[in-house]
One Martini backbone bead per residue (centre of mass of N, CA, C, O) as a GRO file, in nm:
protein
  177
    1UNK     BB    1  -2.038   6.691   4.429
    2UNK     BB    2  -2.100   6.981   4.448
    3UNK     BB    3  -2.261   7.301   4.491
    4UNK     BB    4  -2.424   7.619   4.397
    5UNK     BB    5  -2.412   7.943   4.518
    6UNK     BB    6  -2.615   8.261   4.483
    7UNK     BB    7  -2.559   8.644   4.517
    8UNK     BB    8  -2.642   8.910   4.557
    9UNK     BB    9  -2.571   9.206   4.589
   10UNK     BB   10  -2.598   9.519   4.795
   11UNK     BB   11  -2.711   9.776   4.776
   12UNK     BB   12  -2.734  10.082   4.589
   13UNK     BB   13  -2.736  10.405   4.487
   14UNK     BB   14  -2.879  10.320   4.188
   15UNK     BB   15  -3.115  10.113   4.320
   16UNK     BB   16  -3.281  10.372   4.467
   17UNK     BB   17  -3.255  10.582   4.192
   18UNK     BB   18  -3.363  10.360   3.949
   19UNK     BB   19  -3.089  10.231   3.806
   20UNK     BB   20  -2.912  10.126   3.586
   21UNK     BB   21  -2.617   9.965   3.611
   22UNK     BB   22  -2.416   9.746   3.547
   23UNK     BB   23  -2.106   9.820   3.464
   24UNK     BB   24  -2.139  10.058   3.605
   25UNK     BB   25  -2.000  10.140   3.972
   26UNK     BB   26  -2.229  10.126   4.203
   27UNK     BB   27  -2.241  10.164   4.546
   28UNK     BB   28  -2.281  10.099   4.816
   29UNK     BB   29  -2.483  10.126   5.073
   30UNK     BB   30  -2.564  10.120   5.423
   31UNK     BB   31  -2.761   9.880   5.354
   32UNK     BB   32  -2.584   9.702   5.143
   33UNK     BB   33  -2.379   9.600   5.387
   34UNK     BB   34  -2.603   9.515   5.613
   35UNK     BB   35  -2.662   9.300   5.424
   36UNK     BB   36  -2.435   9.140   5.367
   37UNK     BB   37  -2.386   9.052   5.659
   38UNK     BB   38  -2.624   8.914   5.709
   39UNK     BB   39  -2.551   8.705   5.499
   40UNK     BB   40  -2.315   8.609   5.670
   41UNK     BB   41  -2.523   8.519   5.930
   42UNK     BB   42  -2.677   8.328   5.758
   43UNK     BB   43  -2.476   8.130   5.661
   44UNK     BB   44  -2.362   8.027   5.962
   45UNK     BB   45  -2.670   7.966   6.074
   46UNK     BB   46  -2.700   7.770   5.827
   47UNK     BB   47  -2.431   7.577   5.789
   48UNK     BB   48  -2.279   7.634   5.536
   49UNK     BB   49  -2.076   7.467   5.294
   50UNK     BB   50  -1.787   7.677   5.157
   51UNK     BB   51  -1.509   7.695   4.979
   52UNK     BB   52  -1.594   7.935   4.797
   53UNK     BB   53  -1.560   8.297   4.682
   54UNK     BB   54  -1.707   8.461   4.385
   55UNK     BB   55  -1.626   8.783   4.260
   56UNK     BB   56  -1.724   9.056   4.098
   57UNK     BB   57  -1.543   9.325   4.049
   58UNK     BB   58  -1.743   9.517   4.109
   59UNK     BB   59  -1.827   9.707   4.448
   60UNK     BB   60  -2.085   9.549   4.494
   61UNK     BB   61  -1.973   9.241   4.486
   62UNK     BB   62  -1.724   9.278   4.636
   63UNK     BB   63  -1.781   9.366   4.922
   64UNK     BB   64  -1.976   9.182   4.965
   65UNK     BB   65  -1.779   8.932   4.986
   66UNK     BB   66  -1.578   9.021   5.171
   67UNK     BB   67  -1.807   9.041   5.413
   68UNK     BB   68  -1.849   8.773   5.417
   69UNK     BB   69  -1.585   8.625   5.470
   70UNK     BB   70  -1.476   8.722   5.710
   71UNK     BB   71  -1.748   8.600   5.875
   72UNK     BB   72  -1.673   8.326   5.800
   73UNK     BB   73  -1.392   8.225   5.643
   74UNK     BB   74  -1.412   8.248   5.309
   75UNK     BB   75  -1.267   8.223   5.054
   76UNK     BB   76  -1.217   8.537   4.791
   77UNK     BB   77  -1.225   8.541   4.457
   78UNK     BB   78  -1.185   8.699   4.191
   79UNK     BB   79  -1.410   8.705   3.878
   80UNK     BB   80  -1.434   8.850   3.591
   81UNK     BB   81  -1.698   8.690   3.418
   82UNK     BB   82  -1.899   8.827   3.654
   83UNK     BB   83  -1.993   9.094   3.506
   84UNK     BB   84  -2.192   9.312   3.469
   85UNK     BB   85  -2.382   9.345   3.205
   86UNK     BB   86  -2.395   9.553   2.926
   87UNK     BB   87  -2.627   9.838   2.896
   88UNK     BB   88  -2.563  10.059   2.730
   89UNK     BB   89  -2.744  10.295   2.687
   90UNK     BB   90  -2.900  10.176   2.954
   91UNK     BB   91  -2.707  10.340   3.158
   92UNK     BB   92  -2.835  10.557   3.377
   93UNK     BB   93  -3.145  10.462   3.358
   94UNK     BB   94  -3.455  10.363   3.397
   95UNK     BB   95  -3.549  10.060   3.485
   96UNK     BB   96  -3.877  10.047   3.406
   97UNK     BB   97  -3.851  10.089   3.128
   98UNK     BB   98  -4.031  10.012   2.821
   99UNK     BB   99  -3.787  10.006   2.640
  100UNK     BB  100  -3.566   9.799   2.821
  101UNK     BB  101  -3.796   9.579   2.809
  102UNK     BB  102  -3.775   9.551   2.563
  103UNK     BB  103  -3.495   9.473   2.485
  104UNK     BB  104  -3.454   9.230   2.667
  105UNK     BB  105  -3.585   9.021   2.480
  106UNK     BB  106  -3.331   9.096   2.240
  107UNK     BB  107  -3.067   8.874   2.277
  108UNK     BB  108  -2.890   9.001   2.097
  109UNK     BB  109  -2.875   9.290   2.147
  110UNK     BB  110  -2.637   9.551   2.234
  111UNK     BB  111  -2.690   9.794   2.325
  112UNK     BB  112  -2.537  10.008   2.153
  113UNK     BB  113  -2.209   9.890   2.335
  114UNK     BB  114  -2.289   9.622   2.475
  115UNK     BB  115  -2.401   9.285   2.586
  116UNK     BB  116  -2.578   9.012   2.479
  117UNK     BB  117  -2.733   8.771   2.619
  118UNK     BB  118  -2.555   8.565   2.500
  119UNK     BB  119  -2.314   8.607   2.576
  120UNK     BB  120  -2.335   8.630   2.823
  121UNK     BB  121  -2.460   8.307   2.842
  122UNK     BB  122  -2.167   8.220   2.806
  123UNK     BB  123  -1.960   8.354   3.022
  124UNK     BB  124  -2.126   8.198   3.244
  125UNK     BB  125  -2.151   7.882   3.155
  126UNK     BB  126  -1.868   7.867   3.152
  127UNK     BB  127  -1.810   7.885   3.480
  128UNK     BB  128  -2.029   7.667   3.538
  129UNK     BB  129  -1.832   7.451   3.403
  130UNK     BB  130  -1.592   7.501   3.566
  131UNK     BB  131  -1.742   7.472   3.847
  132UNK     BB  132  -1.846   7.143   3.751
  133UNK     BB  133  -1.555   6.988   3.792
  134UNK     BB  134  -1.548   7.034   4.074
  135UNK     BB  135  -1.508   6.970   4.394
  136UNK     BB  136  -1.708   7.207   4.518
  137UNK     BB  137  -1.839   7.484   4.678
  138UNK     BB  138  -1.976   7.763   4.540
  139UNK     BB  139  -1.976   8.099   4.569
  140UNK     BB  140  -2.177   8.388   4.417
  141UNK     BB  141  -2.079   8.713   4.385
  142UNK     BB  142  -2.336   8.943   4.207
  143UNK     BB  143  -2.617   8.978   3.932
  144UNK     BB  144  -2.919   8.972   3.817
  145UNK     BB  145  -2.803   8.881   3.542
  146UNK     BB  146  -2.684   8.655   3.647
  147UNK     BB  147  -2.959   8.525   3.773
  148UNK     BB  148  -3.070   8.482   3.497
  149UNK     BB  149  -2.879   8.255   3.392
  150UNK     BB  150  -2.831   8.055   3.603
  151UNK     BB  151  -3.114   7.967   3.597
  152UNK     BB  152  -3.136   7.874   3.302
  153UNK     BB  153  -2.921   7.657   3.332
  154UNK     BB  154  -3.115   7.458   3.513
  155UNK     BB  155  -3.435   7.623   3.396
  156UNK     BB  156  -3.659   7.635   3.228
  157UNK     BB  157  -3.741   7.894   2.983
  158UNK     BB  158  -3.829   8.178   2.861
  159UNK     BB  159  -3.806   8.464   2.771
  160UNK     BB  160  -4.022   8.624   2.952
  161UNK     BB  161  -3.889   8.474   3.215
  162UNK     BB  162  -3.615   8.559   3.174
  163UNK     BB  163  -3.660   8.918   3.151
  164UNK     BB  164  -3.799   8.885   3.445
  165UNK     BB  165  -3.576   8.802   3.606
  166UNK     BB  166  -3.535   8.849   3.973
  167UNK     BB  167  -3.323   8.929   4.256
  168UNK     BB  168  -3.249   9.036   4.610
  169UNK     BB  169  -3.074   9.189   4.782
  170UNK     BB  170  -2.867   8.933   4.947
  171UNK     BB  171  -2.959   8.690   4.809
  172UNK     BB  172  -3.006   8.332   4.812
  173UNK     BB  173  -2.921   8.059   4.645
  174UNK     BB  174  -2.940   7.701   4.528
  175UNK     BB  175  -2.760   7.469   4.359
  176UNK     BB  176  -2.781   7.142   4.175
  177UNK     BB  177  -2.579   6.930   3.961
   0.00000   0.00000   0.00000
């Protein structure tokens, strides 16, 4: 059986500027690409064996996949469920906000507009059923919001384990099914 690696896409021009990207597309930075790179160089140097890249629509983490691509030379397709959570009200809004991390504790609450952390981690584990039915090894390029239902999938978390993990533009996981 296969098993998973996740990349976060890298830096964008809201990642710099301190703000919520959520669903709203905010464009790779020129930090963004060569993190990108980086990444497809360290997969190469690590002589990682991927059968395909998945890779949420918005152009922070289609680029970045496709970055990864060229580069290695493993296809790689968009899959729609991979879009990273809306978080209504508070794109847009600086990430650090006492109110945005009060706000992501509550599982269910949909960020007036957006979608709740449950919903969210239903389309996320669907994703993950699918592709553990697989023999395949999947890269998954995404976001934040996705490493850490992805985390939660494999590893027993707290609320405020989940609500506050997250990794690094461009950082790479593996995880084993």
């Amino acid at each position: 059986m296969g098993h998973l690696y996740f990349a976060r896409h890298g830096q964008t021009v809201w990642n710099v500027e301190n703000k919520i990207c959520g669903a709203t597309d905010s464009p790779l930075t020129e930090k963004g690409r060569q993190q990108a790179r980086e990444l497809g160089e360290e997969i190469v140097k690590q002589g990682l064996t991927i059968d395909e890249i998945w890779y949420s629509p918005l152009s922070r983490a289609k680029d970045t996949a496709l970055l990864v691509s060229d580069m290695t030379g493993v296809p790689a397709k968009e899959e729609p469920r991979l879009i990273e959570q809306c978080f209504g009200k508070w794109e847009g809004t600086p990430r650090d906000g006492e109110d945005f991390k009060k706000d992501k504790e509550n599982f269910v609450y949909d960020y007036e507009g957006g979608e709740s952390m449950l919903r969210l981690a239903q389309r996320i584990y669907n994703v993950l059923d699918d592709i553990k039915k697989q023999d395949k090894t999947i890269l998954l390029v995404a976001h934040n919001g996705i490493s850490r239902v992805i985390q939660s999938y494999f590893y027993n978390m707290t609320n405020a384990e989940f609500a506050a993990f997250g990794i690094k533009n461009c950082e790479i996981r593996e995880y084993m099914w």
